[in-house]
PDB file of C-alpha atoms in Angstrom:
ATOM      1  CA  UNK A   1      -4.633  10.536  -3.441  1.00 43.00           C
ATOM      2  CA  UNK A   2      -4.276  11.976  -6.750  1.00 58.00           C
ATOM      3  CA  UNK A   3      -7.260  12.708  -8.993  1.00 61.00           C
ATOM      4  CA  UNK A   4      -7.043  11.816 -12.786  1.00 78.00           C
ATOM      5  CA  UNK A   5     -10.643  11.605 -13.421  1.00 86.00           C
ATOM      6  CA  UNK A   6     -12.575  14.460 -11.856  1.00 87.00           C
ATOM      7  CA  UNK A   7     -16.164  13.836 -10.136  1.00 91.00           C
ATOM      8  CA  UNK A   8     -18.654  16.154  -9.318  1.00 91.00           C
ATOM      9  CA  UNK A   9     -21.699  15.410  -6.870  1.00 94.00           C
ATOM     10  CA  UNK A  10     -23.954  15.620 -10.049  1.00 92.00           C
ATOM     11  CA  UNK A  11     -22.266  12.890 -11.633  1.00 90.00           C
ATOM     12  CA  UNK A  12     -22.902  10.418  -9.006  1.00 95.00           C
ATOM     13  CA  UNK A  13     -26.112  11.727  -7.048  1.00 91.00           C
ATOM     14  CA  UNK A  14     -28.692   9.710  -8.890  1.00 92.00           C
ATOM     15  CA  UNK A  15     -26.270   6.786  -9.212  1.00 95.00           C
ATOM     16  CA  UNK A  16     -25.781   6.347  -5.434  1.00 96.00           C
ATOM     17  CA  UNK A  17     -29.411   6.907  -4.601  1.00 92.00           C
ATOM     18  CA  UNK A  18     -30.723   4.442  -7.104  1.00 93.00           C
ATOM     19  CA  UNK A  19     -28.053   1.511  -7.138  1.00 95.00           C
ATOM     20  CA  UNK A  20     -26.830   1.499  -3.499  1.00 96.00           C
ATOM     21  CA  UNK A  21     -28.219   1.163   0.058  1.00 95.00           C
ATOM     22  CA  UNK A  22     -26.049   3.830   1.479  1.00 96.00           C
ATOM     23  CA  UNK A  23     -28.529   6.922   1.271  1.00 94.00           C
ATOM     24  CA  UNK A  24     -28.513  10.154  -0.576  1.00 93.00           C
ATOM     25  CA  UNK A  25     -24.895  11.504  -1.603  1.00 96.00           C
ATOM     26  CA  UNK A  26     -24.246  15.069  -0.249  1.00 96.00           C
ATOM     27  CA  UNK A  27     -20.656  15.806  -0.807  1.00 96.00           C
ATOM     28  CA  UNK A  28     -17.655  14.464  -2.478  1.00 96.00           C
ATOM     29  CA  UNK A  29     -14.013  15.568  -2.087  1.00 94.00           C
ATOM     30  CA  UNK A  30     -10.819  14.497  -3.879  1.00 90.00           C
ATOM     31  CA  UNK A  31      -8.287  13.082  -1.828  1.00 86.00           C
ATOM     32  CA  UNK A  32      -4.542  14.401  -2.232  1.00 76.00           C
ATOM     33  CA  UNK A  33      -1.523  12.180  -1.503  1.00 60.00           C
ATOM     34  CA  UNK A  34      -1.042   9.260  -3.964  1.00 55.00           C
ATOM     35  CA  UNK A  35      -0.405   8.514  -7.380  1.00 61.00           C
ATOM     36  CA  UNK A  36      -2.175   5.619  -8.590  1.00 75.00           C
ATOM     37  CA  UNK A  37      -5.984   6.058  -8.662  1.00 87.00           C
ATOM     38  CA  UNK A  38      -8.616   8.932  -8.399  1.00 89.00           C
ATOM     39  CA  UNK A  39      -9.983   8.788  -4.840  1.00 91.00           C
ATOM     40  CA  UNK A  40     -12.639  10.688  -3.045  1.00 93.00           C
ATOM     41  CA  UNK A  41     -14.388  11.162   0.083  1.00 95.00           C
ATOM     42  CA  UNK A  42     -17.948  10.443  -0.463  1.00 97.00           C
ATOM     43  CA  UNK A  43     -20.595  11.809   2.343  1.00 97.00           C
ATOM     44  CA  UNK A  44     -24.115  10.414   2.497  1.00 97.00           C
ATOM     45  CA  UNK A  45     -27.242  10.774   4.475  1.00 95.00           C
ATOM     46  CA  UNK A  46     -29.240   7.805   5.367  1.00 94.00           C
ATOM     47  CA  UNK A  47     -32.113   7.922   7.707  1.00 91.00           C
ATOM     48  CA  UNK A  48     -30.988  11.328   9.075  1.00 91.00           C
ATOM     49  CA  UNK A  49     -27.601  10.008   9.990  1.00 95.00           C
ATOM     50  CA  UNK A  50     -24.361  11.061   8.192  1.00 96.00           C
ATOM     51  CA  UNK A  51     -22.154   8.211   6.870  1.00 96.00           C
ATOM     52  CA  UNK A  52     -18.672   8.280   5.171  1.00 96.00           C
ATOM     53  CA  UNK A  53     -17.217   6.217   2.443  1.00 97.00           C
ATOM     54  CA  UNK A  54     -14.377   6.211  -0.239  1.00 96.00           C
ATOM     55  CA  UNK A  55     -14.930   6.249  -3.779  1.00 96.00           C
ATOM     56  CA  UNK A  56     -12.246   5.006  -6.067  1.00 94.00           C
ATOM     57  CA  UNK A  57     -11.749   5.131  -9.799  1.00 93.00           C
ATOM     58  CA  UNK A  58      -8.956   2.753 -10.973  1.00 93.00           C
ATOM     59  CA  UNK A  59      -6.708   4.334 -13.429  1.00 89.00           C
ATOM     60  CA  UNK A  60      -4.285   1.596 -14.045  1.00 85.00           C
ATOM     61  CA  UNK A  61      -5.816  -1.770 -12.813  1.00 88.00           C
ATOM     62  CA  UNK A  62      -7.949  -3.478 -15.178  1.00 87.00           C
ATOM     63  CA  UNK A  63     -11.195  -4.896 -14.588  1.00 89.00           C
ATOM     64  CA  UNK A  64      -9.611  -8.529 -14.706  1.00 91.00           C
ATOM     65  CA  UNK A  65      -7.229  -7.541 -11.866  1.00 91.00           C
ATOM     66  CA  UNK A  66      -9.457  -5.711  -9.577  1.00 95.00           C
ATOM     67  CA  UNK A  67     -11.862  -8.402  -8.326  1.00 95.00           C
ATOM     68  CA  UNK A  68      -8.517  -9.817  -6.286  1.00 96.00           C
ATOM     69  CA  UNK A  69      -8.107  -6.634  -4.540  1.00 96.00           C
ATOM     70  CA  UNK A  70     -11.802  -6.066  -3.522  1.00 97.00           C
ATOM     71  CA  UNK A  71     -12.396  -9.600  -2.785  1.00 97.00           C
ATOM     72  CA  UNK A  72      -9.136  -9.657  -0.497  1.00 98.00           C
ATOM     73  CA  UNK A  73     -10.609  -6.582   1.398  1.00 98.00           C
ATOM     74  CA  UNK A  74     -13.814  -8.120   1.872  1.00 97.00           C
ATOM     75  CA  UNK A  75     -12.099 -11.440   2.973  1.00 98.00           C
ATOM     76  CA  UNK A  76     -10.007  -9.697   5.525  1.00 98.00           C
ATOM     77  CA  UNK A  77     -12.813  -7.433   6.939  1.00 97.00           C
ATOM     78  CA  UNK A  78     -14.804 -10.658   7.604  1.00 97.00           C
ATOM     79  CA  UNK A  79     -11.993 -12.102   9.462  1.00 97.00           C
ATOM     80  CA  UNK A  80     -11.900  -9.280  11.759  1.00 97.00           C
ATOM     81  CA  UNK A  81      -8.938  -7.490  10.260  1.00 98.00           C
ATOM     82  CA  UNK A  82      -9.453  -3.592  10.200  1.00 97.00           C
ATOM     83  CA  UNK A  83      -9.667  -2.748   6.538  1.00 98.00           C
ATOM     84  CA  UNK A  84     -12.056  -1.070   4.257  1.00 97.00           C
ATOM     85  CA  UNK A  85     -14.937  -3.135   3.186  1.00 98.00           C
ATOM     86  CA  UNK A  86     -16.217  -2.935  -0.206  1.00 98.00           C
ATOM     87  CA  UNK A  87     -19.836  -1.915  -0.415  1.00 98.00           C
ATOM     88  CA  UNK A  88     -22.174  -4.015  -2.885  1.00 97.00           C
ATOM     89  CA  UNK A  89     -24.873  -2.393  -4.863  1.00 96.00           C
ATOM     90  CA  UNK A  90     -28.346  -3.540  -5.018  1.00 95.00           C
ATOM     91  CA  UNK A  91     -27.316  -6.268  -7.522  1.00 95.00           C
ATOM     92  CA  UNK A  92     -24.544  -7.686  -4.859  1.00 96.00           C
ATOM     93  CA  UNK A  93     -21.899  -6.225  -7.174  1.00 96.00           C
ATOM     94  CA  UNK A  94     -18.592  -4.648  -5.525  1.00 97.00           C
ATOM     95  CA  UNK A  95     -17.103  -3.465  -8.819  1.00 97.00           C
ATOM     96  CA  UNK A  96     -18.679  -1.018 -11.083  1.00 95.00           C
ATOM     97  CA  UNK A  97     -17.986   1.412 -13.996  1.00 94.00           C
ATOM     98  CA  UNK A  98     -17.828   5.130 -13.714  1.00 93.00           C
ATOM     99  CA  UNK A  99     -17.202   7.652 -16.463  1.00 91.00           C
ATOM    100  CA  UNK A 100     -15.876   4.633 -18.548  1.00 92.00           C
ATOM    101  CA  UNK A 101     -13.567   3.466 -15.784  1.00 93.00           C
ATOM    102  CA  UNK A 102     -13.869   0.590 -13.133  1.00 95.00           C
ATOM    103  CA  UNK A 103     -14.791   2.027  -9.729  1.00 95.00           C
ATOM    104  CA  UNK A 104     -15.456   0.855  -6.087  1.00 97.00           C
ATOM    105  CA  UNK A 105     -16.940   2.358  -2.823  1.00 98.00           C
ATOM    106  CA  UNK A 106     -15.565   0.992   0.498  1.00 98.00           C
ATOM    107  CA  UNK A 107     -16.105   1.832   3.900  1.00 97.00           C
ATOM    108  CA  UNK A 108     -14.153   4.707   5.548  1.00 96.00           C
ATOM    109  CA  UNK A 109     -11.903   3.816   8.507  1.00 96.00           C
ATOM    110  CA  UNK A 110     -11.818   5.913  11.531  1.00 93.00           C
ATOM    111  CA  UNK A 111      -8.702   7.980  12.510  1.00 94.00           C
ATOM    112  CA  UNK A 112      -5.779   9.758  11.150  1.00 94.00           C
ATOM    113  CA  UNK A 113      -2.255   8.844   9.974  1.00 95.00           C
ATOM    114  CA  UNK A 114       0.622   9.227  12.325  1.00 96.00           C
ATOM    115  CA  UNK A 115       3.551  10.428  10.104  1.00 96.00           C
ATOM    116  CA  UNK A 116       5.852  10.463  13.315  1.00 96.00           C
ATOM    117  CA  UNK A 117       5.111   7.211  14.683  1.00 97.00           C
ATOM    118  CA  UNK A 118       6.315   6.088  17.961  1.00 97.00           C
ATOM    119  CA  UNK A 119       7.274   2.507  19.045  1.00 98.00           C
ATOM    120  CA  UNK A 120       3.708   1.855  20.279  1.00 97.00           C
ATOM    121  CA  UNK A 121       2.453   2.820  16.595  1.00 98.00           C
ATOM    122  CA  UNK A 122       4.961   0.461  15.160  1.00 98.00           C
ATOM    123  CA  UNK A 123       3.963  -2.318  17.602  1.00 98.00           C
ATOM    124  CA  UNK A 124       0.299  -1.908  16.714  1.00 98.00           C
ATOM    125  CA  UNK A 125       1.297  -2.115  13.038  1.00 98.00           C
ATOM    126  CA  UNK A 126       3.518  -5.130  13.275  1.00 98.00           C
ATOM    127  CA  UNK A 127       0.888  -7.072  15.235  1.00 98.00           C
ATOM    128  CA  UNK A 128      -1.928  -6.344  12.747  1.00 98.00           C
ATOM    129  CA  UNK A 129       0.403  -7.121   9.706  1.00 98.00           C
ATOM    130  CA  UNK A 130       1.138 -10.511  11.226  1.00 98.00           C
ATOM    131  CA  UNK A 131      -2.551 -11.110  11.797  1.00 98.00           C
ATOM    132  CA  UNK A 132      -3.266  -9.932   8.241  1.00 98.00           C
ATOM    133  CA  UNK A 133      -0.933 -12.584   6.805  1.00 98.00           C
ATOM    134  CA  UNK A 134      -2.606 -15.287   8.775  1.00 98.00           C
ATOM    135  CA  UNK A 135      -6.149 -14.243   7.963  1.00 98.00           C
ATOM    136  CA  UNK A 136      -5.239 -14.376   4.327  1.00 98.00           C
ATOM    137  CA  UNK A 137      -3.936 -17.933   4.275  1.00 96.00           C
ATOM    138  CA  UNK A 138      -7.337 -19.229   3.278  1.00 97.00           C
ATOM    139  CA  UNK A 139      -8.133 -16.546   0.872  1.00 97.00           C
ATOM    140  CA  UNK A 140      -8.932 -18.469  -2.668  1.00 94.00           C
ATOM    141  CA  UNK A 141      -7.772 -15.886  -4.959  1.00 95.00           C
ATOM    142  CA  UNK A 142      -4.005 -15.404  -6.001  1.00 94.00           C
ATOM    143  CA  UNK A 143      -2.263 -12.712  -7.901  1.00 94.00           C
ATOM    144  CA  UNK A 144       1.474 -11.985  -8.229  1.00 94.00           C
ATOM    145  CA  UNK A 145       3.060  -8.617  -6.745  1.00 96.00           C
ATOM    146  CA  UNK A 146       2.626  -6.778  -9.931  1.00 94.00           C
ATOM    147  CA  UNK A 147       5.680  -4.636  -8.707  1.00 96.00           C
ATOM    148  CA  UNK A 148       8.163  -7.367  -8.099  1.00 98.00           C
ATOM    149  CA  UNK A 149      11.143  -8.495  -9.761  1.00 98.00           C
ATOM    150  CA  UNK A 150       9.777  -8.849 -13.366  1.00 98.00           C
ATOM    151  CA  UNK A 151       8.367  -5.169 -13.233  1.00 98.00           C
ATOM    152  CA  UNK A 152      11.856  -3.774 -12.020  1.00 98.00           C
ATOM    153  CA  UNK A 153      13.536  -5.723 -14.963  1.00 98.00           C
ATOM    154  CA  UNK A 154      11.079  -4.108 -17.363  1.00 98.00           C
ATOM    155  CA  UNK A 155      11.223  -0.591 -15.915  1.00 98.00           C
ATOM    156  CA  UNK A 156      14.892  -0.006 -14.836  1.00 98.00           C
ATOM    157  CA  UNK A 157      15.944   0.460 -18.480  1.00 98.00           C
ATOM    158  CA  UNK A 158      13.344   3.258 -18.960  1.00 97.00           C
ATOM    159  CA  UNK A 159      14.589   5.322 -16.294  1.00 97.00           C
ATOM    160  CA  UNK A 160      18.515   4.571 -16.541  1.00 98.00           C
ATOM    161  CA  UNK A 161      18.789   7.401 -19.109  1.00 97.00           C
ATOM    162  CA  UNK A 162      17.651  10.001 -16.682  1.00 97.00           C
ATOM    163  CA  UNK A 163      20.134   9.168 -14.140  1.00 97.00           C
ATOM    164  CA  UNK A 164      23.777   9.922 -13.290  1.00 98.00           C
ATOM    165  CA  UNK A 165      26.571   7.577 -13.533  1.00 98.00           C
ATOM    166  CA  UNK A 166      26.616   6.696  -9.803  1.00 98.00           C
ATOM    167  CA  UNK A 167      22.986   6.125  -9.584  1.00 98.00           C
ATOM    168  CA  UNK A 168      22.901   3.803 -12.965  1.00 98.00           C
ATOM    169  CA  UNK A 169      25.574   1.740 -11.346  1.00 98.00           C
ATOM    170  CA  UNK A 170      23.824   1.479  -7.901  1.00 98.00           C
ATOM    171  CA  UNK A 171      20.511   0.431  -9.740  1.00 98.00           C
ATOM    172  CA  UNK A 172      21.986  -2.020 -12.030  1.00 98.00           C
ATOM    173  CA  UNK A 173      24.328  -3.629  -9.425  1.00 98.00           C
ATOM    174  CA  UNK A 174      21.448  -3.898  -6.918  1.00 98.00           C
ATOM    175  CA  UNK A 175      19.107  -5.491  -9.593  1.00 98.00           C
ATOM    176  CA  UNK A 176      21.822  -8.051 -10.325  1.00 98.00           C
ATOM    177  CA  UNK A 177      22.126  -8.834  -6.708  1.00 98.00           C
ATOM    178  CA  UNK A 178      18.225  -9.136  -6.241  1.00 98.00           C
ATOM    179  CA  UNK A 179      18.012 -11.344  -9.247  1.00 98.00           C
ATOM    180  CA  UNK A 180      20.531 -13.864  -7.675  1.00 98.00           C
ATOM    181  CA  UNK A 181      18.562 -13.556  -4.255  1.00 98.00           C
ATOM    182  CA  UNK A 182      15.141 -14.220  -5.995  1.00 98.00           C
ATOM    183  CA  UNK A 183      16.571 -17.406  -7.803  1.00 98.00           C
ATOM    184  CA  UNK A 184      18.244 -18.543  -4.852  1.00 98.00           C
ATOM    185  CA  UNK A 185      16.921 -21.836  -2.789  1.00 97.00           C
ATOM    186  CA  UNK A 186      16.883 -19.685   0.558  1.00 96.00           C
ATOM    187  CA  UNK A 187      14.380 -17.356  -1.350  1.00 98.00           C
ATOM    188  CA  UNK A 188      12.332 -20.528  -2.227  1.00 98.00           C
ATOM    189  CA  UNK A 189      11.967 -21.585   1.582  1.00 98.00           C
ATOM    190  CA  UNK A 190      10.548 -18.279   2.566  1.00 98.00           C
ATOM    191  CA  UNK A 191       6.946 -18.276   3.645  1.00 98.00           C
ATOM    192  CA  UNK A 192       4.408 -16.612   1.338  1.00 98.00           C
ATOM    193  CA  UNK A 193       0.710 -15.446   0.996  1.00 97.00           C
ATOM    194  CA  UNK A 194      -1.422 -12.517   0.628  1.00 97.00           C
ATOM    195  CA  UNK A 195       0.731  -9.315   1.345  1.00 98.00           C
ATOM    196  CA  UNK A 196      -0.262  -5.628   1.437  1.00 98.00           C
ATOM    197  CA  UNK A 197       3.093  -4.715  -0.402  1.00 98.00           C
ATOM    198  CA  UNK A 198       2.543  -0.946   0.291  1.00 97.00           C
ATOM    199  CA  UNK A 199       2.106  -0.399   3.825  1.00 98.00           C
ATOM    200  CA  UNK A 200       3.461   2.988   4.552  1.00 98.00           C
ATOM    201  CA  UNK A 201       2.630   5.322   7.200  1.00 97.00           C
ATOM    202  CA  UNK A 202      -0.022   7.106   5.168  1.00 94.00           C
ATOM    203  CA  UNK A 203      -1.736   3.678   4.567  1.00 96.00           C
ATOM    204  CA  UNK A 204      -2.523   3.184   8.106  1.00 98.00           C
ATOM    205  CA  UNK A 205      -5.066   5.129  10.592  1.00 97.00           C
ATOM    206  CA  UNK A 206      -5.141   5.506  14.244  1.00 97.00           C
ATOM    207  CA  UNK A 207      -8.074   6.230  16.272  1.00 94.00           C
ATOM    208  CA  UNK A 208      -7.999   8.262  19.425  1.00 85.00           C
ATOM    209  CA  UNK A 209     -11.705   8.523  19.719  1.00 73.00           C
ATOM    210  CA  UNK A 210     -12.102  11.908  19.215  1.00 65.00           C
ATOM    211  CA  UNK A 211     -10.087  12.932  22.387  1.00 60.00           C
ATOM    212  CA  UNK A 212      -7.022  14.156  20.262  1.00 66.00           C
ATOM    213  CA  UNK A 213      -4.851  12.497  22.720  1.00 72.00           C
ATOM    214  CA  UNK A 214      -2.479  10.368  20.721  1.00 74.00           C
ATOM    215  CA  UNK A 215      -1.615   8.439  23.815  1.00 78.00           C
ATOM    216  CA  UNK A 216      -4.978   6.850  23.713  1.00 86.00           C
ATOM    217  CA  UNK A 217      -4.356   5.702  20.108  1.00 93.00           C
ATOM    218  CA  UNK A 218      -5.595   2.501  18.795  1.00 96.00           C
ATOM    219  CA  UNK A 219      -5.116   1.104  15.356  1.00 97.00           C
ATOM    220  CA  UNK A 220      -8.069   2.393  13.025  1.00 96.00           C
ATOM    221  CA  UNK A 221      -6.849   0.024  10.146  1.00 98.00           C
ATOM    222  CA  UNK A 222      -4.851  -0.772   6.979  1.00 98.00           C
ATOM    223  CA  UNK A 223      -6.110   0.753   3.649  1.00 95.00           C
ATOM    224  CA  UNK A 224      -5.038   1.157   0.081  1.00 93.00           C
ATOM    225  CA  UNK A 225      -4.578  -2.613  -0.998  1.00 96.00           C
ATOM    226  CA  UNK A 226      -4.130  -1.900  -4.824  1.00 93.00           C
ATOM    227  CA  UNK A 227      -0.505  -3.093  -4.698  1.00 95.00           C
ATOM    228  CA  UNK A 228      -1.408  -6.143  -2.738  1.00 97.00           C
ATOM    229  CA  UNK A 229      -0.597  -9.655  -3.978  1.00 97.00           C
ATOM    230  CA  UNK A 230       1.010 -13.052  -3.259  1.00 97.00           C
ATOM    231  CA  UNK A 231       4.517 -12.434  -1.931  1.00 98.00           C
ATOM    232  CA  UNK A 232       6.906 -13.395   0.557  1.00 98.00           C
ATOM    233  CA  UNK A 233       5.539 -12.251   4.001  1.00 98.00           C
ATOM    234  CA  UNK A 234       9.300 -10.855   4.701  1.00 99.00           C
ATOM    235  CA  UNK A 235       9.177  -8.606   1.796  1.00 99.00           C
ATOM    236  CA  UNK A 236       5.839  -7.145   3.144  1.00 98.00           C
ATOM    237  CA  UNK A 237       7.506  -6.751   6.708  1.00 99.00           C
ATOM    238  CA  UNK A 238      10.568  -5.079   4.965  1.00 99.00           C
ATOM    239  CA  UNK A 239       8.610  -2.523   3.201  1.00 98.00           C
ATOM    240  CA  UNK A 240       6.727  -1.544   6.321  1.00 99.00           C
ATOM    241  CA  UNK A 241      10.143  -1.379   8.238  1.00 99.00           C
ATOM    242  CA  UNK A 242      11.632   0.842   5.715  1.00 98.00           C
ATOM    243  CA  UNK A 243       9.093   3.343   6.124  1.00 98.00           C
ATOM    244  CA  UNK A 244       7.880   3.032   9.789  1.00 98.00           C
ATOM    245  CA  UNK A 245      11.224   2.600  11.392  1.00 98.00           C
ATOM    246  CA  UNK A 246      13.277   5.414   9.975  1.00 98.00           C
ATOM    247  CA  UNK A 247      15.670   7.242  12.109  1.00 98.00           C
ATOM    248  CA  UNK A 248      15.936  10.872  12.326  1.00 98.00           C
ATOM    249  CA  UNK A 249      18.251  11.081   9.400  1.00 98.00           C
ATOM    250  CA  UNK A 250      15.235   9.360   7.251  1.00 97.00           C
ATOM    251  CA  UNK A 251      17.626   6.858   5.993  1.00 98.00           C
ATOM    252  CA  UNK A 252      18.875   4.556   8.571  1.00 98.00           C
ATOM    253  CA  UNK A 253      16.805   2.337  10.700  1.00 98.00           C
ATOM    254  CA  UNK A 254      15.766   3.489  14.242  1.00 98.00           C
ATOM    255  CA  UNK A 255      16.577   0.492  16.604  1.00 98.00           C
ATOM    256  CA  UNK A 256      13.747   1.124  19.117  1.00 98.00           C
ATOM    257  CA  UNK A 257      11.223   1.463  16.405  1.00 98.00           C
ATOM    258  CA  UNK A 258      12.420  -1.552  14.253  1.00 98.00           C
ATOM    259  CA  UNK A 259      12.497  -3.749  17.706  1.00 98.00           C
ATOM    260  CA  UNK A 260       8.880  -2.843  18.332  1.00 98.00           C
ATOM    261  CA  UNK A 261       7.762  -3.662  15.001  1.00 99.00           C
ATOM    262  CA  UNK A 262       9.302  -6.848  14.638  1.00 98.00           C
ATOM    263  CA  UNK A 263       8.842  -7.968  18.381  1.00 98.00           C
ATOM    264  CA  UNK A 264       5.018  -7.555  17.789  1.00 98.00           C
ATOM    265  CA  UNK A 265       4.929  -9.010  14.451  1.00 99.00           C
ATOM    266  CA  UNK A 266       6.813 -12.195  16.034  1.00 98.00           C
ATOM    267  CA  UNK A 267       4.329 -12.541  18.954  1.00 98.00           C
ATOM    268  CA  UNK A 268       1.921 -13.635  16.299  1.00 98.00           C
ATOM    269  CA  UNK A 269       3.912 -15.195  13.483  1.00 98.00           C
ATOM    270  CA  UNK A 270       7.620 -15.929  14.619  1.00 98.00           C
ATOM    271  CA  UNK A 271      10.131 -15.556  11.759  1.00 98.00           C
ATOM    272  CA  UNK A 272      11.761 -18.930  10.465  1.00 98.00           C
ATOM    273  CA  UNK A 273      15.369 -19.190  10.295  1.00 98.00           C
ATOM    274  CA  UNK A 274      15.546 -18.778   6.643  1.00 98.00           C
ATOM    275  CA  UNK A 275      13.498 -15.522   7.055  1.00 98.00           C
ATOM    276  CA  UNK A 276      15.880 -14.188   9.635  1.00 98.00           C
ATOM    277  CA  UNK A 277      19.041 -14.878   7.514  1.00 98.00           C
ATOM    278  CA  UNK A 278      17.394 -13.362   4.607  1.00 98.00           C
ATOM    279  CA  UNK A 279      16.227  -9.891   6.311  1.00 98.00           C
ATOM    280  CA  UNK A 280      19.201  -7.693   5.174  1.00 98.00           C
ATOM    281  CA  UNK A 281      18.508  -8.859   1.485  1.00 98.00           C
ATOM    282  CA  UNK A 282      14.924  -8.160   1.887  1.00 98.00           C
ATOM    283  CA  UNK A 283      15.304  -4.871   3.272  1.00 98.00           C
ATOM    284  CA  UNK A 284      17.306  -4.108   0.123  1.00 98.00           C
ATOM    285  CA  UNK A 285      14.760  -5.410  -2.099  1.00 98.00           C
ATOM    286  CA  UNK A 286      11.986  -3.535  -0.450  1.00 98.00           C
ATOM    287  CA  UNK A 287      14.150  -0.241  -0.970  1.00 98.00           C
ATOM    288  CA  UNK A 288      14.871  -1.016  -4.593  1.00 98.00           C
ATOM    289  CA  UNK A 289      11.225  -1.637  -5.461  1.00 98.00           C
ATOM    290  CA  UNK A 290      10.153   1.941  -4.200  1.00 98.00           C
ATOM    291  CA  UNK A 291      13.066   3.700  -5.845  1.00 98.00           C
ATOM    292  CA  UNK A 292      12.453   2.119  -9.039  1.00 98.00           C
ATOM    293  CA  UNK A 293       8.697   3.054  -8.680  1.00 95.00           C
ATOM    294  CA  UNK A 294       9.405   6.752  -7.810  1.00 95.00           C
ATOM    295  CA  UNK A 295      12.012   7.171 -10.530  1.00 96.00           C
ATOM    296  CA  UNK A 296       9.252   5.932 -13.051  1.00 94.00           C
ATOM    297  CA  UNK A 297       6.611   8.375 -11.641  1.00 89.00           C
ATOM    298  CA  UNK A 298       9.016  11.126 -11.589  1.00 91.00           C
ATOM    299  CA  UNK A 299      10.654  10.769 -15.081  1.00 91.00           C
ATOM    300  CA  UNK A 300       7.695   9.392 -16.886  1.00 87.00           C
ATOM    301  CA  UNK A 301       4.675  11.121 -15.099  1.00 78.00           C
ATOM    302  CA  UNK A 302       1.039  11.033 -16.140  1.00 66.00           C
ATOM    303  CA  UNK A 303      -1.244  14.148 -16.008  1.00 58.00           C
ATOM    304  CA  UNK A 304      -3.418  14.399 -12.954  1.00 48.00           C
ATOM    305  CA  UNK A 305      -5.114  17.187 -10.898  1.00 45.00           C
ATOM    306  CA  UNK A 306      -3.541  17.205  -7.148  1.00 42.00           C
ATOM    307  CA  UNK A 307      -0.538  15.032  -8.296  1.00 53.00           C
ATOM    308  CA  UNK A 308       2.834  15.805  -6.697  1.00 65.00           C
ATOM    309  CA  UNK A 309       5.506  12.885  -7.547  1.00 71.00           C
ATOM    310  CA  UNK A 310       7.476  11.691  -4.573  1.00 84.00           C
ATOM    311  CA  UNK A 311      11.182  12.537  -4.316  1.00 90.00           C
ATOM    312  CA  UNK A 312      12.896   9.341  -5.745  1.00 95.00           C
ATOM    313  CA  UNK A 313      16.156  10.264  -3.910  1.00 97.00           C
ATOM    314  CA  UNK A 314      14.679   9.238  -0.489  1.00 98.00           C
ATOM    315  CA  UNK A 315      14.612   5.515  -1.493  1.00 98.00           C
ATOM    316  CA  UNK A 316      18.102   5.876  -3.172  1.00 98.00           C
ATOM    317  CA  UNK A 317      19.627   6.925   0.233  1.00 98.00           C
ATOM    318  CA  UNK A 318      17.537   4.013   2.028  1.00 98.00           C
ATOM    319  CA  UNK A 319      19.042   1.625  -0.473  1.00 98.00           C
ATOM    320  CA  UNK A 320      22.344   2.788   0.269  1.00 98.00           C
ATOM    321  CA  UNK A 321      21.865   2.507   3.983  1.00 98.00           C
ATOM    322  CA  UNK A 322      20.448  -1.051   3.705  1.00 98.00           C
ATOM    323  CA  UNK A 323      23.452  -1.965   1.673  1.00 98.00           C
ATOM    324  CA  UNK A 324      25.721  -1.125   4.577  1.00 96.00           C
ATOM    325  CA  UNK A 325      23.950  -3.457   6.977  1.00 92.00           C
TER     326      UNK A 325
END
């Protein structure tokens, strides 16, 4: 993902060898793609065998917030959910300091992203998302979704000066709608718990076991949990649907992909009546969340190596499509 804090092999070689039981660091490479943290692939050699990890330096999250995310990944991994597992140092710690910033090392999942998913990929994601929701029910830590309604209310005034009249009207009207939805009795009745909140196509890997044949794809796992929080499960599902189930026009929902996602999800955790009736509004909430986030990143960017902000108009179009449902 983006690199805000450059790291060279010489910066970490002694640290890895002395403080961890993962071997000797042989290579480190910045990962291009995201916009929140500095991420690197880390290669090591242990006992003559090559091992692969991911090193993350956290640019926005504080040391007080980070234990939630790291402990959540460890909890889910221990429950059999395919997620990166944080690596402990020789003191049993999973959160460290590197170049004056918090950092962590996690296992690297197998496979590659499928940016043009088929129905079978959506089904695998739906099933695992439901299993993840159930597996997180006994997770002891809680933390609100830091990019939910309160953040929208603070951020929208910052981006409004950069928008045209039609965009301003759409953004402010949708915020009013979501404020009413979030304060409603029906919203209160929606099941909630530990949610990924950012399960886009590039945060899921599929493994074809080196054959290169995507017909043999199996789910490699979910990663990038650093937007996770306690939220409505339906919001998590809506975020996923808005990215995984797009039609050819990249804004409407594809019925086949959506049906595959929802059917597989409900085979594990059936939606309640309240969730079914709230689905259209929650799809809009999920679209608004990412439109606001992309507007913020686009108009109020931070300096970073390898950083290319996402196009905000993508989620503007998705929101307009969801409002027509």
